[in-house]
Coordinates of C-alpha atoms in Angstrom, one line a residue:
X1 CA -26.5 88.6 -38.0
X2 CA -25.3 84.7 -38.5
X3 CA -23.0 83.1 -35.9
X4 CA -21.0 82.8 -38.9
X5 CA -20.4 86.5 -39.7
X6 CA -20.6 87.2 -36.2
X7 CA -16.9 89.0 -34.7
X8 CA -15.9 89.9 -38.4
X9 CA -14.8 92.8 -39.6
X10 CA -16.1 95.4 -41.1
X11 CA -14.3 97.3 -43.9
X12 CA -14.4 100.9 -43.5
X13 CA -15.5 103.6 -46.1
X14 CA -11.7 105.1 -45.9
X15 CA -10.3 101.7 -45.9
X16 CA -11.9 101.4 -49.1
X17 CA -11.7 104.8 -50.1
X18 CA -7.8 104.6 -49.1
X19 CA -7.4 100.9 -51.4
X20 CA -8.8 102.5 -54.0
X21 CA -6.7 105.7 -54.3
X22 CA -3.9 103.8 -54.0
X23 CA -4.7 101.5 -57.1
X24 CA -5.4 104.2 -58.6
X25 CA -2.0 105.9 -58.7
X26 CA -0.3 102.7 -59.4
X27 CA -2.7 101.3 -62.1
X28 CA -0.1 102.8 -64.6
X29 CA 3.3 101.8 -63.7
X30 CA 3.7 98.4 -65.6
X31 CA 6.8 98.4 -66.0
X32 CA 6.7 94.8 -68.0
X33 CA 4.7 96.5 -70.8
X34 CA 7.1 99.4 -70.9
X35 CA 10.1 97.5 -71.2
X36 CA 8.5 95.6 -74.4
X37 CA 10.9 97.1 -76.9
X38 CA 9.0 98.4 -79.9
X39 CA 11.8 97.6 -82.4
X40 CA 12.4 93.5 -81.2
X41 CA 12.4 92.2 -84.7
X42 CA 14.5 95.1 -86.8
X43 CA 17.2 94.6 -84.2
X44 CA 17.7 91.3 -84.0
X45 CA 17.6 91.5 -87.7
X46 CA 20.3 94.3 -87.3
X47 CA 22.4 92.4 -85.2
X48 CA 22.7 89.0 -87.1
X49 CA 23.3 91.1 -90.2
X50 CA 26.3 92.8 -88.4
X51 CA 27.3 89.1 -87.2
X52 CA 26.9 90.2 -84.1
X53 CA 29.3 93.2 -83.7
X54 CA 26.5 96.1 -83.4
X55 CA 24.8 96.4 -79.7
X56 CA 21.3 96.7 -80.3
X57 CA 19.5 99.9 -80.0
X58 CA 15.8 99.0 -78.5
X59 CA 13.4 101.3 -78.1
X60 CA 10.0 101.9 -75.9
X61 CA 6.7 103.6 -76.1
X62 CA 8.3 106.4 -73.6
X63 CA 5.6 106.9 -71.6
X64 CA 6.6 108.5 -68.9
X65 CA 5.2 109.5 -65.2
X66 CA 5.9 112.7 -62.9
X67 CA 8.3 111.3 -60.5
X68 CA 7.9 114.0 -57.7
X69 CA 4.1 114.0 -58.1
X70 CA 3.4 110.2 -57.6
X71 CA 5.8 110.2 -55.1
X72 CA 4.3 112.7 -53.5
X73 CA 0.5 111.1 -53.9
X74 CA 2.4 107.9 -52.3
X75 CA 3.7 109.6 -49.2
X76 CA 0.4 111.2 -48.7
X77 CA -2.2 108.3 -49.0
X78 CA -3.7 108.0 -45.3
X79 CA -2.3 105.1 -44.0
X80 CA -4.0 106.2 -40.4
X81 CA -6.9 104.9 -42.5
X82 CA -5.8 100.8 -42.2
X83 CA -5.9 99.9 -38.6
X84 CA -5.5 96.5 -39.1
X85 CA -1.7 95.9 -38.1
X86 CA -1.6 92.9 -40.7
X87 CA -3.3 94.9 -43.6
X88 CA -1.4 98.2 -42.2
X89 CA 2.2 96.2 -42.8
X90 CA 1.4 95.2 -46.2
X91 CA 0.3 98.4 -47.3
X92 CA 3.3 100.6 -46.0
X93 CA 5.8 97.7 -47.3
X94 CA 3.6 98.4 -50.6
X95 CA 3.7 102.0 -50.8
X96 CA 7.7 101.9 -50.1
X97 CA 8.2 99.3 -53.0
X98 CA 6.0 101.3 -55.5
X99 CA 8.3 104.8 -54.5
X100 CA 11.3 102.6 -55.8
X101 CA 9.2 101.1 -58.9
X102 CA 8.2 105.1 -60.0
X103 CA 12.4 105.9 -60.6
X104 CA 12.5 102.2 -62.4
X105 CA 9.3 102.9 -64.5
X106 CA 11.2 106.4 -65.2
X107 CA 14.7 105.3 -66.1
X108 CA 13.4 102.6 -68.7
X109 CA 15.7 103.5 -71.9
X110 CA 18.1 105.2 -69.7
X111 CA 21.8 104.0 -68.2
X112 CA 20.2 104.6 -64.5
X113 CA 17.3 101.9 -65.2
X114 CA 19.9 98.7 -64.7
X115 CA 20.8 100.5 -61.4
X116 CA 17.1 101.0 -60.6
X117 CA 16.5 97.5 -61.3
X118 CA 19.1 95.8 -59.2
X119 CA 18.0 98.2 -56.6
X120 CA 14.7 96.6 -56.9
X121 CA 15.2 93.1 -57.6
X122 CA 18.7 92.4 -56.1
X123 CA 21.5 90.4 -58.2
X124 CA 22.0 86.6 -58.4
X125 CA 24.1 85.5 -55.4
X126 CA 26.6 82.8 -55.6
X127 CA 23.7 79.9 -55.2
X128 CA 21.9 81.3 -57.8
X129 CA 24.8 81.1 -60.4
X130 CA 26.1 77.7 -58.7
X131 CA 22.0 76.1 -59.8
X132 CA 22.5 77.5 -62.9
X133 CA 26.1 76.2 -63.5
X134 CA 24.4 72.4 -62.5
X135 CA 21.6 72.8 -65.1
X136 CA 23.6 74.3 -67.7
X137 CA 25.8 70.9 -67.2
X138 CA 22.9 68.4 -66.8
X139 CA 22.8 66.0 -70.5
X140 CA 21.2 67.3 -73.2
X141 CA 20.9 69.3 -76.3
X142 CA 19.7 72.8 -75.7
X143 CA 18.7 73.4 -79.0
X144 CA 17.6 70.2 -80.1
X145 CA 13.5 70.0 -80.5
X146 CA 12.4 66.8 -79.8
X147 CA 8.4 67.5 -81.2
X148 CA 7.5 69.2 -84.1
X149 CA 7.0 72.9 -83.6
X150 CA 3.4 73.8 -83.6
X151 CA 1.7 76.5 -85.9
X152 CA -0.1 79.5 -84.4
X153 CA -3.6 78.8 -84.6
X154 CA -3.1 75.6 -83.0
X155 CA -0.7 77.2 -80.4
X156 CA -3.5 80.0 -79.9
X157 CA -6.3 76.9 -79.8
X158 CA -4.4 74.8 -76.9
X159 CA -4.3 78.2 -74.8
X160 CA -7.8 79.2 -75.4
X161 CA -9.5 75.3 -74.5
X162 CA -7.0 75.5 -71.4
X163 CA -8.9 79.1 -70.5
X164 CA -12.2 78.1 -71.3
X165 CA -11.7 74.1 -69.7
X166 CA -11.3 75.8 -66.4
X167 CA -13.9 78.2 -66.7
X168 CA -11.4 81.5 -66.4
X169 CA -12.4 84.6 -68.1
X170 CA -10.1 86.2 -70.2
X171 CA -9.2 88.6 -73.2
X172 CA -7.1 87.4 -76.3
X173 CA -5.0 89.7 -78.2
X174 CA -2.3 89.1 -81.0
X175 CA 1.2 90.8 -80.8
X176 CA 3.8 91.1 -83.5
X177 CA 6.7 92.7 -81.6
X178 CA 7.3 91.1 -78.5
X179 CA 10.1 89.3 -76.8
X180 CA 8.3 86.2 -74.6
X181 CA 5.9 83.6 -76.8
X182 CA 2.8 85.4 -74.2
X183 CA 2.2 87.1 -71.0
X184 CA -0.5 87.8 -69.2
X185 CA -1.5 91.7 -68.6
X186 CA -5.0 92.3 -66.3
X187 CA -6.9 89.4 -67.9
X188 CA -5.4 89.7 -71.5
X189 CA -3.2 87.0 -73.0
X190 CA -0.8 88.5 -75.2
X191 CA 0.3 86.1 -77.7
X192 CA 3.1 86.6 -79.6
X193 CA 2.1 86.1 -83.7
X194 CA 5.8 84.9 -84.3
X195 CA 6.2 81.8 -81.8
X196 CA 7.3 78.8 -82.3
X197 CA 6.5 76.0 -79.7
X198 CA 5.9 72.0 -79.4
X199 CA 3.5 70.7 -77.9
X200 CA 5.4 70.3 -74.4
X201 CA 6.1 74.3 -74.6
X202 CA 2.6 75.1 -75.3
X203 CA 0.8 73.2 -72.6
X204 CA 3.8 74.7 -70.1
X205 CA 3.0 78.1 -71.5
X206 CA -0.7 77.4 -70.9
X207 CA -0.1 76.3 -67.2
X208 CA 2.6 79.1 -66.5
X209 CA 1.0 82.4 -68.1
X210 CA -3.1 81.4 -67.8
X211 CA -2.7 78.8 -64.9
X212 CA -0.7 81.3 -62.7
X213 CA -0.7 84.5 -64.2
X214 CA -4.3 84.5 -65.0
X215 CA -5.7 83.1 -62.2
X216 CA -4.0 85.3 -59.1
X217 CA -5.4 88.1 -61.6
X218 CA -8.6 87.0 -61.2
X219 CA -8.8 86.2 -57.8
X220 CA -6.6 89.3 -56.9
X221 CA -9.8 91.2 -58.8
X222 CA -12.1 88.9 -56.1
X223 CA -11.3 90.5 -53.2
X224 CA -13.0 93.3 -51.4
X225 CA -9.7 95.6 -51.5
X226 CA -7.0 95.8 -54.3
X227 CA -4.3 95.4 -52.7
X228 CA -3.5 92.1 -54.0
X229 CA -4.3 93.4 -57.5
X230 CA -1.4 95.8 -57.1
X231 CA 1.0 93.2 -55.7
X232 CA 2.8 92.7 -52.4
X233 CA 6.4 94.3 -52.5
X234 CA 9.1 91.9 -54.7
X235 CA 6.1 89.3 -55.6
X236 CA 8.0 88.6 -58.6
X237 CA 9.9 85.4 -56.9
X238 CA 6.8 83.7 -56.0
X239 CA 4.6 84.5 -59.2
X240 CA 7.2 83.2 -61.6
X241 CA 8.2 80.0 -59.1
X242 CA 4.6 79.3 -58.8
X243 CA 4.1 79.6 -62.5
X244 CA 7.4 77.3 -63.1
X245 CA 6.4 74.8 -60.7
X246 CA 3.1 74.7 -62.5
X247 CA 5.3 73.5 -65.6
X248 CA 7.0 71.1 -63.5
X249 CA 4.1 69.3 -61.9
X250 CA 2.2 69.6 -65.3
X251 CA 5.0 67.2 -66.7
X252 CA 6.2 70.5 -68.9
X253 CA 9.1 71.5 -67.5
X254 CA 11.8 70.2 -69.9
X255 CA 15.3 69.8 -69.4
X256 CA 15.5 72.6 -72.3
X257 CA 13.1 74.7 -70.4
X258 CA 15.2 74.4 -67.3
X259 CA 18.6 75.4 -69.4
X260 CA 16.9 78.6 -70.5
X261 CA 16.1 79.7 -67.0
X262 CA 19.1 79.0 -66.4
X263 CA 21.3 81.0 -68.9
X264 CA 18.9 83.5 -67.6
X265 CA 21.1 84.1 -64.3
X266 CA 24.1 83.4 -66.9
X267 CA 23.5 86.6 -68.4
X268 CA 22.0 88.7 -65.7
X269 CA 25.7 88.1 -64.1
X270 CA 27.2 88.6 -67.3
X271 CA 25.3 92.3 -67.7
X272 CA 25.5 93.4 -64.4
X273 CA 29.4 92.5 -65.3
X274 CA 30.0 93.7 -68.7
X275 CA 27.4 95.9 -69.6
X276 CA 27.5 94.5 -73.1
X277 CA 24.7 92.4 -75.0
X278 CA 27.6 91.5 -77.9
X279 CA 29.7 89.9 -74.6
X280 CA 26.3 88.7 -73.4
X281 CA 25.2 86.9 -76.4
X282 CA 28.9 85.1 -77.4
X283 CA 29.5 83.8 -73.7
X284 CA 25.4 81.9 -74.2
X285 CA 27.0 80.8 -77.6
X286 CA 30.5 79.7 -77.2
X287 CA 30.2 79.0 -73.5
X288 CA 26.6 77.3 -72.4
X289 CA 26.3 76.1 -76.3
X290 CA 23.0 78.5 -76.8
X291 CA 22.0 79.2 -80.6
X292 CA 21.4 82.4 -82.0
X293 CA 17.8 82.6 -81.4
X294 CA 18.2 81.2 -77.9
X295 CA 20.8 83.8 -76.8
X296 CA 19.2 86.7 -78.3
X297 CA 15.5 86.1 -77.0
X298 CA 17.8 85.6 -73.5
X299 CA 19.8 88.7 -73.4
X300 CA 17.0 90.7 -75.2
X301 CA 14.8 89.8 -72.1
X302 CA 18.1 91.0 -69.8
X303 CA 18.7 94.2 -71.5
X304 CA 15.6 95.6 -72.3
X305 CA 15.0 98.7 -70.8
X306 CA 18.4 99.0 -70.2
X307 CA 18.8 96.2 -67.7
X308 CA 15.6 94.3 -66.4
X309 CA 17.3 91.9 -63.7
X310 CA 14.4 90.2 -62.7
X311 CA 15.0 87.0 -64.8
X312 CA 17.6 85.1 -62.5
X313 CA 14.6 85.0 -59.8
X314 CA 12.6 81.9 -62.1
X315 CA 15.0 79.7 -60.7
X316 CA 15.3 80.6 -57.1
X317 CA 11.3 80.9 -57.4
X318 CA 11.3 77.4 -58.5
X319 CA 13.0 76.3 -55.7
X320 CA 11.2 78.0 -52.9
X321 CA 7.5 77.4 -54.1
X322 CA 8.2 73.7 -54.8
X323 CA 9.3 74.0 -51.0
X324 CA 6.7 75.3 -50.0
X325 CA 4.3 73.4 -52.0
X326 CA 5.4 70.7 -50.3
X327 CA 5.7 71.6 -46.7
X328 CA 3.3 75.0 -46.2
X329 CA -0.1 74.1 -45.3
X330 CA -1.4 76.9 -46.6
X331 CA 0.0 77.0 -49.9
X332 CA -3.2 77.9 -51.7
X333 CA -3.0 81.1 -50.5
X334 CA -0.4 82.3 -52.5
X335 CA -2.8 82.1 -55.2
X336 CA -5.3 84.7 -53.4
X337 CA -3.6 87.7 -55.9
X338 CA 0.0 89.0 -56.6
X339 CA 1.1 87.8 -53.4
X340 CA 4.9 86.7 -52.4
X341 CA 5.5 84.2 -49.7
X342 CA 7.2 86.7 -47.3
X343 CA 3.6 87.8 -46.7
X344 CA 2.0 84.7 -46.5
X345 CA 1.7 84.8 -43.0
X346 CA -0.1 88.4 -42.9
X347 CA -2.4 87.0 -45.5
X348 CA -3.5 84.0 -44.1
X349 CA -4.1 85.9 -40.5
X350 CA -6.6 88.7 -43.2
X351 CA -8.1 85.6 -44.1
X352 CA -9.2 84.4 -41.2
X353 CA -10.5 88.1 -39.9
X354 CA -12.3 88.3 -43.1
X355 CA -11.1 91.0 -44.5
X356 CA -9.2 88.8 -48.0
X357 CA -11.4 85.8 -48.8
X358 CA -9.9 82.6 -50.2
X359 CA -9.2 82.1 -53.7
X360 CA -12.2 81.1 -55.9
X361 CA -9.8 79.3 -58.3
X362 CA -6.6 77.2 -58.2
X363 CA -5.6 75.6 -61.1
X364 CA -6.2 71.4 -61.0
X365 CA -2.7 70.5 -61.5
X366 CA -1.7 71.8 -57.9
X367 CA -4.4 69.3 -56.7
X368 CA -3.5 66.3 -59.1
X369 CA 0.0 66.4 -60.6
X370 CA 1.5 64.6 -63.1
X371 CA 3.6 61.5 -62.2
X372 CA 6.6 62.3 -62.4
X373 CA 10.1 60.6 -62.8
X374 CA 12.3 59.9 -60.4
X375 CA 15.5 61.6 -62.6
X376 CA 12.8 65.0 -62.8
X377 CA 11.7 64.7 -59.0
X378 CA 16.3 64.7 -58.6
X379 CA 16.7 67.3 -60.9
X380 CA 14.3 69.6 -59.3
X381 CA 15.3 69.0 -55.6
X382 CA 18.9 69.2 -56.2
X383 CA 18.1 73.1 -57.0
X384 CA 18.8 74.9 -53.7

């Protein structure tokens, strides 16, 4: 044995045996592929055509799980199994969070899933809607398009050389019916056939879904337990802040850009209010300006599945990874898998014992970002 690997140690069989049965039961609850409406475009065509007096009707794949059986799997993984205390509290935390995420998984298409949601996710407090209020009123057209929007194959091109350029292994696959211009499922970019970017939204996309998304996928698939593949509890706020502070120290992250997050907490708080995507979609419009795309691909992302809350969290993500980016010394570590920052601690301590290993990649413009101006560097820090 090597001084090196000397006092490390050593994963157990039922550790592993333990990871891997509970990957296993959670493999299939993705709940942002279930909430992808099958129906998008024939409702939004619906709903102009009505001039916007019919609520739209979307509907899912309706897969569905057997609550009390996962549940029950859940409750009776072996947790005596992880004696690691640090490893031990992420699990449990884990297991706890996926119990909730079976009833949202469940209730997609129903009234209970916006009530399943919140339960999850939480609602926008006053801050949130206060940073949102202070973009929404920052100068600036939030429909105008400064570049000329790209076509597909050179939108597909610029995500593909940004893939291959830093050497990250990935799938490409080609949607007509979704809601967001890509996401990133396992190692598969979904991009959707329909959208319309510049060149500023592309490269953002690039940095946000395959310099964030993709990469804590592939380092979460890296480690020697999958725990990090499955996600630490609420991970949502530092994934998407990571991936919008990747747009932001890319030089991507447009004053339109913000706005959008921003009438993203709008209309969470407008839902959770009204419980009305007409009501939604005329306050974007008449209030905050939006056009008609704008507000429906905004409250189609909100009301999906009957309420998918988790959109107001961009902003407050934002805010807490560029504060930690610039004051945690071990901010690469968030990039080790699906991680969130409330765990950061407990991952950098499994680090050090040897049980998670580092990442393997972290995407360039963490190490050298874009100069950026003075008004941006404002804009971003007065976000609290």
């Amino acid at each position: 044995m090597t001084e090196a690997n000397q006092g490390k140690p050593k994963i157990s069989q039922g550790l592993i045996e333990f990871d891997s049965e509970f990957f296993d039961i959670t493999k299939t609850i993705n709940i942002l592929s279930a909430v992808n409406p099958t129906n998008f475009d024939q409702q939004k065509k619906t709903f102009f055509d009505s001039h916007f007096s019919i609520e739209p009707e979307f509907t899912y794949d309706g897969s569905k799980l057997d609550v009390f059986a996962t549940k029950r799997k859940l409750l009776n993984l072996p947790l005596e199994n992880v004696v690691d205390e640090d490893l031990s509290e992420i699990y449990f935390d884990t297991i706890n969070s996926y119990l909730d995420k079976v009833d949202q998984f469940n209730s997609i298409g129903t009234n209970d899933f916006i009530y399943d949601s919140l339960r999850y996710f939480g609602e926008p407090t006053q801050k949130d809607i206060g940073n949102a209020k202070f973009i929404l009123h920052l100068p600036g057209n939030l429909n105008e398009e400064n570049e000329e929007v790209l076509k597909f194959e050179e939108i597909k091109q610029i995500l593909v050389d940004f893939a291959e350029v830093n050497e990250l292994p990935y799938n490409l696959k080609i949607e007509e019916n979704m809601i967001a211009n890509a996401l990133v499922s396992g190692n598969t970019i979904k991009l959707n056939k329909n959208a319309k970017l510049s060149i500023s939204d592309t490269n953002a996309l690039a940095q946000h879904e395959i310099g964030v998304h993709l990469v804590t996928t592939l380092n979460a698939r890296k480690q020697p337990l999958r725990i990090l593949e499955i996600g630490n509890p609420l991970n949502t706020m530092t994934q998407e802040g990571l991936a919008i502070l990747s747009e932001y120290l890319s030089d991507n992250l447009t004053i339109k850009r913000l706005k959008i997050l921003a009438l993203r907490v709008v209309a969470v708080q407008s839902m959770i209010k009204e419980k009305s995507f007409r009501k939604s979609f005329l306050l974007l419009k008449e209030e905050y300006g939006a056009s008609n795309d704008i507000a429906f691909a905004v409250c189609s992302r909100i009301y999906r599945g009957g309420g998918f809350v988790k959109d107001y969290l961009y902003m407050q993500g934002f805010h807490k990874m560029l504060n930690a980016y610039e004051n945690e010394p071990n901010f690469d570590l968030l990039f080790t898998g699906k991680t969130s920052i409330d765990y950061l601690p407990q991952i950098t301590n499994l680090i050090e014992k040897g049980i998670l290993q580092k990442p393997q990649y972290v995407s360039t413009i963490f190490k050298q970002p874009e100069s950026l101006s003075e008004i941006k560097q404002y804009i971003a820090h007065a976000i609290k």
